[in-house]
PDB file of C-alpha atoms and ligand atoms in Angstrom:
ATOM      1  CA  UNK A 360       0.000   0.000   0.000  1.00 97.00           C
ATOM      2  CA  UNK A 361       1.288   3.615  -0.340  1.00 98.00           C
ATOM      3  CA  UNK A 362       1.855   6.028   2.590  1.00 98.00           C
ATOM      4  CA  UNK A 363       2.188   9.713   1.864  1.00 98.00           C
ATOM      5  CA  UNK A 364       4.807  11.338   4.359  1.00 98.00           C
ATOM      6  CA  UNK A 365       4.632  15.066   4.994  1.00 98.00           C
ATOM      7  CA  UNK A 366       8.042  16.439   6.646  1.00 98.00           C
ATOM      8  CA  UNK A 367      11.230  14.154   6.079  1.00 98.00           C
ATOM      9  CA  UNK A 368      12.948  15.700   9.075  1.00 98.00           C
ATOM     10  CA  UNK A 369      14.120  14.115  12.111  1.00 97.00           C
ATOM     11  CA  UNK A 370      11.569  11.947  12.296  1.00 98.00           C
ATOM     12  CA  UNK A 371      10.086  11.797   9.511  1.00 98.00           C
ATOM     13  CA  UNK A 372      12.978  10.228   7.825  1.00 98.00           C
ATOM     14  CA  UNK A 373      12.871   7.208  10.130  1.00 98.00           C
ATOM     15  CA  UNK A 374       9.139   6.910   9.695  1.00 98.00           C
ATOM     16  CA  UNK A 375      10.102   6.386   6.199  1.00 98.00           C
ATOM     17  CA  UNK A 376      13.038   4.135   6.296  1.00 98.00           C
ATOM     18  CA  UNK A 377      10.860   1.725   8.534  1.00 98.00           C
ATOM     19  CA  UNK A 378       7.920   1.839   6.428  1.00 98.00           C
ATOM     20  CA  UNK A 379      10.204   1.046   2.880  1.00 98.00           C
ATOM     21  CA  UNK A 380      11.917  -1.736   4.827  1.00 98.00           C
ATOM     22  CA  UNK A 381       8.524  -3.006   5.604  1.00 98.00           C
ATOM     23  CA  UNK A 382       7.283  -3.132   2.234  1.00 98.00           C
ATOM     24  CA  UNK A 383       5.101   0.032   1.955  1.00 98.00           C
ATOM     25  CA  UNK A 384       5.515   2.199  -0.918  1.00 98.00           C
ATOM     26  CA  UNK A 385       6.201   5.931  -0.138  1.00 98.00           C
ATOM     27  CA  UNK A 386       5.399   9.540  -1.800  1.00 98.00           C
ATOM     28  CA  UNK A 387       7.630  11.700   0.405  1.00 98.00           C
ATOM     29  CA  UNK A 388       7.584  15.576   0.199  1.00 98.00           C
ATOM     30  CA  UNK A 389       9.536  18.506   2.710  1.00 98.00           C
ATOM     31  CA  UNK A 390       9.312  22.335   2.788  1.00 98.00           C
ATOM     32  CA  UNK A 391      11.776  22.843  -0.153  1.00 93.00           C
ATOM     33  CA  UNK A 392      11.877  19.100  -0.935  1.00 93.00           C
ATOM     34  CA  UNK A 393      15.816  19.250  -1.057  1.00 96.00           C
ATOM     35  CA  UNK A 394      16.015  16.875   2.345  1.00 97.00           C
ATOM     36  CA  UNK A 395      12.494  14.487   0.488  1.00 98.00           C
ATOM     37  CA  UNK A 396      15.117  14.363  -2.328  1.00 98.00           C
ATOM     38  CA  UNK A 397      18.050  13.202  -0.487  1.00 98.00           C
ATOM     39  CA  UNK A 398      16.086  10.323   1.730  1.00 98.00           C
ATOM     40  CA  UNK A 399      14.464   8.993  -1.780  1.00 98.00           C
ATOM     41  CA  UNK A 400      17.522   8.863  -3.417  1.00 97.00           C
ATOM     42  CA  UNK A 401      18.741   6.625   0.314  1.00 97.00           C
ATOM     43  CA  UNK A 402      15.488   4.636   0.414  1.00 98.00           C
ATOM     44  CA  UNK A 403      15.083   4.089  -3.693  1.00 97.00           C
ATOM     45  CA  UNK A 404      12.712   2.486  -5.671  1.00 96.00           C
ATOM     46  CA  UNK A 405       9.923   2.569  -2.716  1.00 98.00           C
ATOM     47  CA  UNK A 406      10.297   5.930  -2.202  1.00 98.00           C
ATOM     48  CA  UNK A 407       9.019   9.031  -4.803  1.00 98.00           C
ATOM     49  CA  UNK A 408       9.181  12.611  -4.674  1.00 98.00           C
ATOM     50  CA  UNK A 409       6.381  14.363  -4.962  1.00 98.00           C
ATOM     51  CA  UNK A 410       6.044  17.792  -6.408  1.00 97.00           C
ATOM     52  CA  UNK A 411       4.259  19.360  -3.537  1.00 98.00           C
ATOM     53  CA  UNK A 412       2.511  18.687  -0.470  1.00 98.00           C
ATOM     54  CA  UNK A 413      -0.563  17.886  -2.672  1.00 98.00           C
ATOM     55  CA  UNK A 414       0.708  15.459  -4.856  1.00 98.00           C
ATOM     56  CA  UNK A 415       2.017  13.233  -2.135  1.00 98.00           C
ATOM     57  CA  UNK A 416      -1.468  12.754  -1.517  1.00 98.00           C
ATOM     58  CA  UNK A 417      -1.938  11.574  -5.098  1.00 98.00           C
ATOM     59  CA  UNK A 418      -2.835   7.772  -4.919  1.00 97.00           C
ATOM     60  CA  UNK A 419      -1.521   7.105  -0.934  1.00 98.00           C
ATOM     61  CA  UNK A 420      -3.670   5.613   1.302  1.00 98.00           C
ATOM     62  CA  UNK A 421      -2.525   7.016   3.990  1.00 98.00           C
ATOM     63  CA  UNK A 422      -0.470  10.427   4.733  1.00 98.00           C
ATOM     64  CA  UNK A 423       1.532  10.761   8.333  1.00 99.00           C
ATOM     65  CA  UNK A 424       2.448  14.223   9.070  1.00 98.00           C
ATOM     66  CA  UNK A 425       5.928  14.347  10.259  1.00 98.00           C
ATOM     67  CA  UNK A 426       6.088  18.463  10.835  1.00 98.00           C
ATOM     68  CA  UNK A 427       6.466  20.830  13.934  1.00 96.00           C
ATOM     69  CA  UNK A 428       3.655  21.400  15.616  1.00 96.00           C
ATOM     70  CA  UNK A 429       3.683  25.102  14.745  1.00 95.00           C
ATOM     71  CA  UNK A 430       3.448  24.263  11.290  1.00 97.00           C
ATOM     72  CA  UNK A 431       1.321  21.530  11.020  1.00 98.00           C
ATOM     73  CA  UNK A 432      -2.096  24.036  10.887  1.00 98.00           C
ATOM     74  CA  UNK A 433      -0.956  25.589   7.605  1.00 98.00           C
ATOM     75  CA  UNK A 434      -0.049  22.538   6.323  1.00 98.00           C
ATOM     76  CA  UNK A 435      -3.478  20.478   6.866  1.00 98.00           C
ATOM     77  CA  UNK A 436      -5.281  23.572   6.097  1.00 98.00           C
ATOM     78  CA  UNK A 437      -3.141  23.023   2.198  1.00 98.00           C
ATOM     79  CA  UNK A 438      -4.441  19.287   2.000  1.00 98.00           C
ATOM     80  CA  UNK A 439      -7.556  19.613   3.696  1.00 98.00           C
ATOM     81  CA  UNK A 440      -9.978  18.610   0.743  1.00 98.00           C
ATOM     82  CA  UNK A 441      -7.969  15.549  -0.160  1.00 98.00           C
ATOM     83  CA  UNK A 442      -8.232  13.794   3.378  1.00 98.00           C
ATOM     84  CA  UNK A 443     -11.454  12.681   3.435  1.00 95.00           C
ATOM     85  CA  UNK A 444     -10.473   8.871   2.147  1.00 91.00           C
ATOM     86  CA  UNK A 445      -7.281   8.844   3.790  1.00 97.00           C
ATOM     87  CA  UNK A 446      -6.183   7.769   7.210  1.00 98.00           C
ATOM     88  CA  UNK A 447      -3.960  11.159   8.690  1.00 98.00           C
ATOM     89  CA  UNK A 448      -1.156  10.008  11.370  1.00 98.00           C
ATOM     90  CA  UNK A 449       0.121  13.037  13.516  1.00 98.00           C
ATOM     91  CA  UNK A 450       3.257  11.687  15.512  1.00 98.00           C
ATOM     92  CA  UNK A 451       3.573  16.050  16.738  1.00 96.00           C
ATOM     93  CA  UNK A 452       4.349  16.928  20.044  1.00 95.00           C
ATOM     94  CA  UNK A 453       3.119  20.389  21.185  1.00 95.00           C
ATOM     95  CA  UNK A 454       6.483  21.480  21.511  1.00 94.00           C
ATOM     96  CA  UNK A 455       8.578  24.816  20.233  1.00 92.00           C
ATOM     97  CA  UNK A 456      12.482  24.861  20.020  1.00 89.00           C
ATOM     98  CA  UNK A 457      13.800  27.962  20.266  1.00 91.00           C
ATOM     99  CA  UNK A 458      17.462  29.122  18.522  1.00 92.00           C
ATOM    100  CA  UNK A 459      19.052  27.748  21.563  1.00 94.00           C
ATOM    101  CA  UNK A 460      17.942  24.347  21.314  1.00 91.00           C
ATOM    102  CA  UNK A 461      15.051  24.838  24.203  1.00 92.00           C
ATOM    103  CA  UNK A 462      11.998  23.017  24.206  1.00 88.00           C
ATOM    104  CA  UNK A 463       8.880  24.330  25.112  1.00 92.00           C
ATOM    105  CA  UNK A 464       5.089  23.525  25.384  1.00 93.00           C
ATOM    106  CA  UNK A 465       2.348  25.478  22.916  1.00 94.00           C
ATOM    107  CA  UNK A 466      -0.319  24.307  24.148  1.00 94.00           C
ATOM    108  CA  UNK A 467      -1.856  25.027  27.987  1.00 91.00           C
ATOM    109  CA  UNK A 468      -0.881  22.113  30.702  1.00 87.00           C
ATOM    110  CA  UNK A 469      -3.394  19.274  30.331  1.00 84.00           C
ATOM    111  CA  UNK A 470      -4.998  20.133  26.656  1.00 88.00           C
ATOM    112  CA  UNK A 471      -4.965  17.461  24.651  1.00 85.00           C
ATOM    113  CA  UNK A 472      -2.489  17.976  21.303  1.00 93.00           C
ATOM    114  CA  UNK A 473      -5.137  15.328  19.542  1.00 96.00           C
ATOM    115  CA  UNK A 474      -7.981  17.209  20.385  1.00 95.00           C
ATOM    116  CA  UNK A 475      -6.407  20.216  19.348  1.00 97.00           C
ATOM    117  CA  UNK A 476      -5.158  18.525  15.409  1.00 98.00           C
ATOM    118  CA  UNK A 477      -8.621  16.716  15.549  1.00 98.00           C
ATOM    119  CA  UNK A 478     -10.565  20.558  15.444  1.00 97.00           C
ATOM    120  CA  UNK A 479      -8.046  21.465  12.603  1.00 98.00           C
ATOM    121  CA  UNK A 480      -8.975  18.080  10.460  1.00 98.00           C
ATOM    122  CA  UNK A 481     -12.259  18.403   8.314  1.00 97.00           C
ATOM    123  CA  UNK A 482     -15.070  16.742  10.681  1.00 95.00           C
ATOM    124  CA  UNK A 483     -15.040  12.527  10.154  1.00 94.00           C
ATOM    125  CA  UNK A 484     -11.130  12.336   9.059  1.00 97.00           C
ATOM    126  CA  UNK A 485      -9.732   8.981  10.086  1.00 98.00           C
ATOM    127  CA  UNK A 486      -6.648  10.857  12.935  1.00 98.00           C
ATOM    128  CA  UNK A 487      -4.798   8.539  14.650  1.00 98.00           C
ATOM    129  CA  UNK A 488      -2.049  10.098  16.916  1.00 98.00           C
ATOM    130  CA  UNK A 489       1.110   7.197  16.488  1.00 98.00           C
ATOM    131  CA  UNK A 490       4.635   7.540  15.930  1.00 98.00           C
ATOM    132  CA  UNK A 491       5.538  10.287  17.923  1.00 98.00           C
ATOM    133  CA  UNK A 492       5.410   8.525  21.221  1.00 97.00           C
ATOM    134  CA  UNK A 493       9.357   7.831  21.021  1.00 97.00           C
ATOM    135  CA  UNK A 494      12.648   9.848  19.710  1.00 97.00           C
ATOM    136  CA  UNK A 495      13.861   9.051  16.360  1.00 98.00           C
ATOM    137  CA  UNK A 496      16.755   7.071  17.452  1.00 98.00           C
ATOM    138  CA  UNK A 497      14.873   4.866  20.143  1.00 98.00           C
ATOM    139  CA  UNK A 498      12.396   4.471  17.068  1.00 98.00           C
ATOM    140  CA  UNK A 499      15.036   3.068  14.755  1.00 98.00           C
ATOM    141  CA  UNK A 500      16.813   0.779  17.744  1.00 98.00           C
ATOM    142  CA  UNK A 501      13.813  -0.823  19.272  1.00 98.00           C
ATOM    143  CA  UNK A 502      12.360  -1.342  16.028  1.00 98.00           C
ATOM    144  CA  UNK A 503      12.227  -4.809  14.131  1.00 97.00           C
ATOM    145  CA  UNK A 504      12.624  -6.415  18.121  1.00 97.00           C
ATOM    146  CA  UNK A 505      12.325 -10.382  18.862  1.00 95.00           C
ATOM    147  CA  UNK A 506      11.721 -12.115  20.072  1.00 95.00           C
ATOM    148  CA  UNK A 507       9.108  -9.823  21.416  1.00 96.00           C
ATOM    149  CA  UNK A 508       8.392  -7.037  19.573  1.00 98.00           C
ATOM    150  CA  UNK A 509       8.408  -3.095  21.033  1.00 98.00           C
ATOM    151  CA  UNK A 510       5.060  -1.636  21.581  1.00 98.00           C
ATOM    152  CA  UNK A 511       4.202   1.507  19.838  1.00 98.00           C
ATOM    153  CA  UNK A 512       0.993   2.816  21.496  1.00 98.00           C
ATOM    154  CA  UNK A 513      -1.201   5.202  19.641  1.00 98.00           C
ATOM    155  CA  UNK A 514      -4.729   6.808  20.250  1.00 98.00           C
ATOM    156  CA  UNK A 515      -8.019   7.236  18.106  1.00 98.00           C
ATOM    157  CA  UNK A 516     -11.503   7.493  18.096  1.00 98.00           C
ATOM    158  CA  UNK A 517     -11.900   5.652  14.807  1.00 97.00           C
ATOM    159  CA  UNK A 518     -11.864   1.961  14.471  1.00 98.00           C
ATOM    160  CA  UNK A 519     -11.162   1.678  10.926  1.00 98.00           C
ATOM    161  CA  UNK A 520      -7.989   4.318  11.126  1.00 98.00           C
ATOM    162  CA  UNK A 521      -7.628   2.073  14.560  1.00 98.00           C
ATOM    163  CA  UNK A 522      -7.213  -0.654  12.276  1.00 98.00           C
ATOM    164  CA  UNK A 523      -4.973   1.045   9.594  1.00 98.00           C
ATOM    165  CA  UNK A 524      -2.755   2.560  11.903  1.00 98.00           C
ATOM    166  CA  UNK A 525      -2.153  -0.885  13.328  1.00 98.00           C
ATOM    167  CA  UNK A 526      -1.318  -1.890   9.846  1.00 98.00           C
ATOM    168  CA  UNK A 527       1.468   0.541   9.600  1.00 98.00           C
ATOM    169  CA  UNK A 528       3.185   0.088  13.029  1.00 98.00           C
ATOM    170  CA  UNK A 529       3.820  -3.450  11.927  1.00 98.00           C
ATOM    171  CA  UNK A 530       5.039  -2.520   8.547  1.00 98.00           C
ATOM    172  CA  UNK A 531       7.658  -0.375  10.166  1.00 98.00           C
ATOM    173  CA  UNK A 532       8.114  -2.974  12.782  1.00 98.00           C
ATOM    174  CA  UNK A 533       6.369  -3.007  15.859  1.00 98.00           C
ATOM    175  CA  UNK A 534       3.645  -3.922  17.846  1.00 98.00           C
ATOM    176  CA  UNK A 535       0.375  -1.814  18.014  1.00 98.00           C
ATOM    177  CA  UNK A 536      -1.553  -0.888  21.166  1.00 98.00           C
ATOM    178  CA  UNK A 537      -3.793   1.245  21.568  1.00 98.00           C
ATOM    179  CA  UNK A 538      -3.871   3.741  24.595  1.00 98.00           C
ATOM    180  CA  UNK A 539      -7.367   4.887  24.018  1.00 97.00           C
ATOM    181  CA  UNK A 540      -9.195   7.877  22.485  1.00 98.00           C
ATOM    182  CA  UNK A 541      -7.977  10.848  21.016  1.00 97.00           C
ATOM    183  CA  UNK A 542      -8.127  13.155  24.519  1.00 95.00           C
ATOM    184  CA  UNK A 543      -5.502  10.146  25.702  1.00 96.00           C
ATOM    185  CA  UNK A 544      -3.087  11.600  23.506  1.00 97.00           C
ATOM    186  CA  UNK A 545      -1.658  13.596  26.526  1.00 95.00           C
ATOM    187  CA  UNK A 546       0.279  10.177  27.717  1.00 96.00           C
ATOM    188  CA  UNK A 547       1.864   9.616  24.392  1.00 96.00           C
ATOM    189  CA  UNK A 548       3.709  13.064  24.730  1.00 94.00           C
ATOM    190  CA  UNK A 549       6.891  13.920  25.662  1.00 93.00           C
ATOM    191  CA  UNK A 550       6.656  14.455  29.528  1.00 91.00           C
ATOM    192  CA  UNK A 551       3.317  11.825  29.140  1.00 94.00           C
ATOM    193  CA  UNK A 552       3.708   8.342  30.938  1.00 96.00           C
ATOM    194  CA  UNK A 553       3.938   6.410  27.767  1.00 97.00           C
ATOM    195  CA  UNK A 554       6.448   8.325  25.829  1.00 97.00           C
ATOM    196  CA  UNK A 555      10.231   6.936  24.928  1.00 96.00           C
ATOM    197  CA  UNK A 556       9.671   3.731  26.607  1.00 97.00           C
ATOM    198  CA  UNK A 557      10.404   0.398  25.156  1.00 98.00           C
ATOM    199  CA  UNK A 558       8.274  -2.275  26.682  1.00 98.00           C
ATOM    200  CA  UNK A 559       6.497  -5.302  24.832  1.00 98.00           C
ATOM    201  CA  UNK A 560       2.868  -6.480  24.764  1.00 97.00           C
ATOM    202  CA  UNK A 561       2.086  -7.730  28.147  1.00 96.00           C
ATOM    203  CA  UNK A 562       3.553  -4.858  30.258  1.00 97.00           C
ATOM    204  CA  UNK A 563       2.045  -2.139  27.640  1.00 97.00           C
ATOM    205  CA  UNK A 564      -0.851  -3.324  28.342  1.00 96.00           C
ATOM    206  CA  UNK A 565      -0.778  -3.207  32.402  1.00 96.00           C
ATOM    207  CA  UNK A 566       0.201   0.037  32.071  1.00 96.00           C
ATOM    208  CA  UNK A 567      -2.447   1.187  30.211  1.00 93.00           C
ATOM    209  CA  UNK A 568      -4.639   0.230  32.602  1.00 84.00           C
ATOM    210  CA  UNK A 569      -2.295   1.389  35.170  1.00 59.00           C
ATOM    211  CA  UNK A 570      -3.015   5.536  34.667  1.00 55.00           C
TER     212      UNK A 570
HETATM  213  N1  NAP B1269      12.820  14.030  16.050  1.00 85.29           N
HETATM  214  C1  NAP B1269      12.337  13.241  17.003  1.00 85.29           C
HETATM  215  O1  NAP B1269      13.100  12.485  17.655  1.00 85.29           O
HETATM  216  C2  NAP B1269      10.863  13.225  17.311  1.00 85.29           C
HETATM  217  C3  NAP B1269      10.351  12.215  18.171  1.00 85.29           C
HETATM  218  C4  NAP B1269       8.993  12.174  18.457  1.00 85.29           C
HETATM  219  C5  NAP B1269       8.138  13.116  17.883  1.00 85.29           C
HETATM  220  N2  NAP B1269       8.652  14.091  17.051  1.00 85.29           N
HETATM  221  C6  NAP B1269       7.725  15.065  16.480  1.00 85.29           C
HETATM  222  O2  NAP B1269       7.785  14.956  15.067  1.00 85.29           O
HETATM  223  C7  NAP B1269       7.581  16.228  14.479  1.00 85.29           C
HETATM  224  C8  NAP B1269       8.717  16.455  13.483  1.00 85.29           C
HETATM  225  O3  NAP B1269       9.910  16.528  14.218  1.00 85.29           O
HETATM  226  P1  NAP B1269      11.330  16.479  13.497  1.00 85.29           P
HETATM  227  O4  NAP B1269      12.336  16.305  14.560  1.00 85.29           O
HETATM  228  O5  NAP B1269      11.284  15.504  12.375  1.00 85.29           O
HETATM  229  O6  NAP B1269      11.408  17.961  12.895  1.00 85.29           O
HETATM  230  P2  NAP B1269      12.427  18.490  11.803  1.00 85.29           P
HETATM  231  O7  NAP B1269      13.673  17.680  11.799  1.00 85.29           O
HETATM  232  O8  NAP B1269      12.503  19.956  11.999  1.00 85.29           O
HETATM  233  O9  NAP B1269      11.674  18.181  10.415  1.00 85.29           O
HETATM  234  C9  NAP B1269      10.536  18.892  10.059  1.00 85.29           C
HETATM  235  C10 NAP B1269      10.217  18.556   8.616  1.00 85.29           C
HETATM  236  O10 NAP B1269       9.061  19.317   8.269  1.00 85.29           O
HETATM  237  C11 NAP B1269       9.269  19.823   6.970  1.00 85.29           C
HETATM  238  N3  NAP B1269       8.398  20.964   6.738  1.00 85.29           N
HETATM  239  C12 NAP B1269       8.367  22.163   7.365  1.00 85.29           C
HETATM  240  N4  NAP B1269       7.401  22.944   6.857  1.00 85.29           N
HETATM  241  C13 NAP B1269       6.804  22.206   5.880  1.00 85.29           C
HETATM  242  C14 NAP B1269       5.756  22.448   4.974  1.00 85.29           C
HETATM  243  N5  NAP B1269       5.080  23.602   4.955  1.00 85.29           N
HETATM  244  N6  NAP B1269       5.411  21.465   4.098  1.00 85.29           N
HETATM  245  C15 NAP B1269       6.082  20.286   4.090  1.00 85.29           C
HETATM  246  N7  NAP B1269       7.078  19.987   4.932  1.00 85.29           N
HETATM  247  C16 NAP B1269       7.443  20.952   5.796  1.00 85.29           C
HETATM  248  C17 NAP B1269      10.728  20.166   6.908  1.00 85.29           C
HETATM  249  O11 NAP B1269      11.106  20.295   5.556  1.00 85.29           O
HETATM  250  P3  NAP B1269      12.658  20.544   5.094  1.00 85.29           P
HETATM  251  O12 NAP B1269      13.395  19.266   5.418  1.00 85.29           O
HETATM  252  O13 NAP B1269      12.545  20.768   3.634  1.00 85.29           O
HETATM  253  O14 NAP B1269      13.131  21.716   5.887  1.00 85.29           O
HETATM  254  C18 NAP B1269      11.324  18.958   7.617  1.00 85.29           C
HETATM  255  O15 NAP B1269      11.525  17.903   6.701  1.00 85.29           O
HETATM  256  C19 NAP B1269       7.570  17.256  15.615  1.00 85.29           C
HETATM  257  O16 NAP B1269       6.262  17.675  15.853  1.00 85.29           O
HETATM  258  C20 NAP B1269       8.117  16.501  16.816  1.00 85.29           C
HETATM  259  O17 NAP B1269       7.493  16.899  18.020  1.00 85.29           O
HETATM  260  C21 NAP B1269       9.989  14.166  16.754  1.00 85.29           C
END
C-alpha cells in the first residue's frame, strides 16, 4: 500500500526508512523538498518525490504528518480537501524549540495535542495520533525487536484508522496498542507516561490500565 509522508525531518525520515523496509511504498515531500530528495535517493525504488505537499497525496492511502507542531495548521489547512479517504497520522508533540535548542510547550498544561489537530482536520477524518510517542533514534533501535516485539501505542476514536494505523506500526516494525481515544493523547507526549519507553505487549498493556 502507499503512505504519503509530509516532513522528512528528524523523524520523519525514520518513519520512512521503517515503512520502505517493511514493504510500503512511499510519496515523500519537505518544505523545499531538497532533504524528500536526499532520503528517496537513500530509500530508492519505494520511495518518490512528490512535487508538492498535494501530490504526495496523489494515490496514498494514507499520509503521516511528520512536521512541527507550529506548522502543522498551515499545512493540513493546504491538503484539507484531499483527506477525506485517507487515514492522517500526527506523531507532533506540542512542543517549540527555540534558537538555543530549548523546548517548550504550545499548548496550555493538560490540553490534549489530539484534540487540538482533531478541530483542525475536516469533521469525520480517520486521525490517529502514532509515531511520535518515542525519539527518532529509540524508534530506529527498538524497532524490528524479537523475540518480542516493542510496543508503539497510539490513540483514536476511529476503528477503521484504529485498524490502519495498526497496519502501519507493523510494517515499520512493531507492535500496536492502543492507549485509548484521542483526549488520551496527553500520555503519548513527551513528559506523558507512555512516551520513549520500550516495553512489549504484556507490560504495555498493564500500564495502560495502570493511569
Ligand atoms: N525528532 C524526534 O526524535 C521526534 C520524536 C517524536 C516526535 N517528534 C515530532 O515529530 C515532528 C517532526 O519533528 P522532526 O524532529 O522531524 O522535525 P524536523 O527535523 O525539523 O523536520 C521537520 C520537517 O518538516 C518539513 N516541513 C516544514 N514545513 C513544511 C511544509 N510547509 N510542508 C512540508 N514539509 C514541511 C521540513 O522540511 P525541510 O526538510 O525541507 O526543511 C522537515 O523535513 C515534531 O512535531 C516533533 O514533536 C519528533
Amino acid at each position: 500500500m502507499t503512505t504519503a509522508i509530509i516532513g522528512t525531518g528528524g523523524l520523519g525520515s525514520v518513519i520512512a526508512r521503517q515503512l520502505a523496509t517493511g514493504g510500503e511504498t512511499l510519496r515523500i515531500s519537505s518544505a523545499d523538498n531538497k532533504s524528500a530528495r536526499t532520503l528517496a535517493a537513500q530509500i530508492g525504488r519505494a520511495a518518490v518525490v512528490a512535487v508538492d505537499n498535494r501530490d504526495a497525496l496523489q494515490g496514498a492511502d494514507a499520509v503521516v504528518l511528520a512536521l512541527r507542531f507550529t506548522v502543522l495548521k498551515g499545512v493540513i489547512d493546504e491538503i484539507a480537501d484531499q483527506l477525506a479517504d485517507k487515514l492522517v497520522v500526527v506523531p507532533s508533540n506540542p512542543l517549540t524549540i527555540d534558537a538555543q535548542g530549548n523546548l517548550s510547550r504550545v499548548l496550555p498544561e493538560g490540553q490534549s495535542s489530539g484534540k487540538v489537530v482533531a478541530g483542525w482536520l475536516p469533521a469525520g477524518t480517520r486521525l490517529a495520533m502514532a509515531f511520535g510517542t518515542m525519539s527518532a533514534d529509540l524508534f530506529v533501535s527498538s524497532s524490528n525487536r524479537s523475540p518480542e516485539p516493542t510496543v508503539l501505542f497510539y490513540v483514536t476514536d476511529d476503528d477503521r484508522a484504529g485498524e490502519e494505523v495498526e497496519r502501519l506500526i507493523r510494517t515499520a516494525g512493531f507492535e500496536p496498542v492502543k492507549a485509548g481515544g484521542i483526549e488520551q493523547s496527553g500520555r503519548l507526549e513527551v513528559g506523558g507516561d507512555l512516551h520513549d519507553l520500550v516495553v512489549g505487549p504484556a507490560e504495555a498493556r498493564s500500564l495502560i490500565g495502570g493511569a
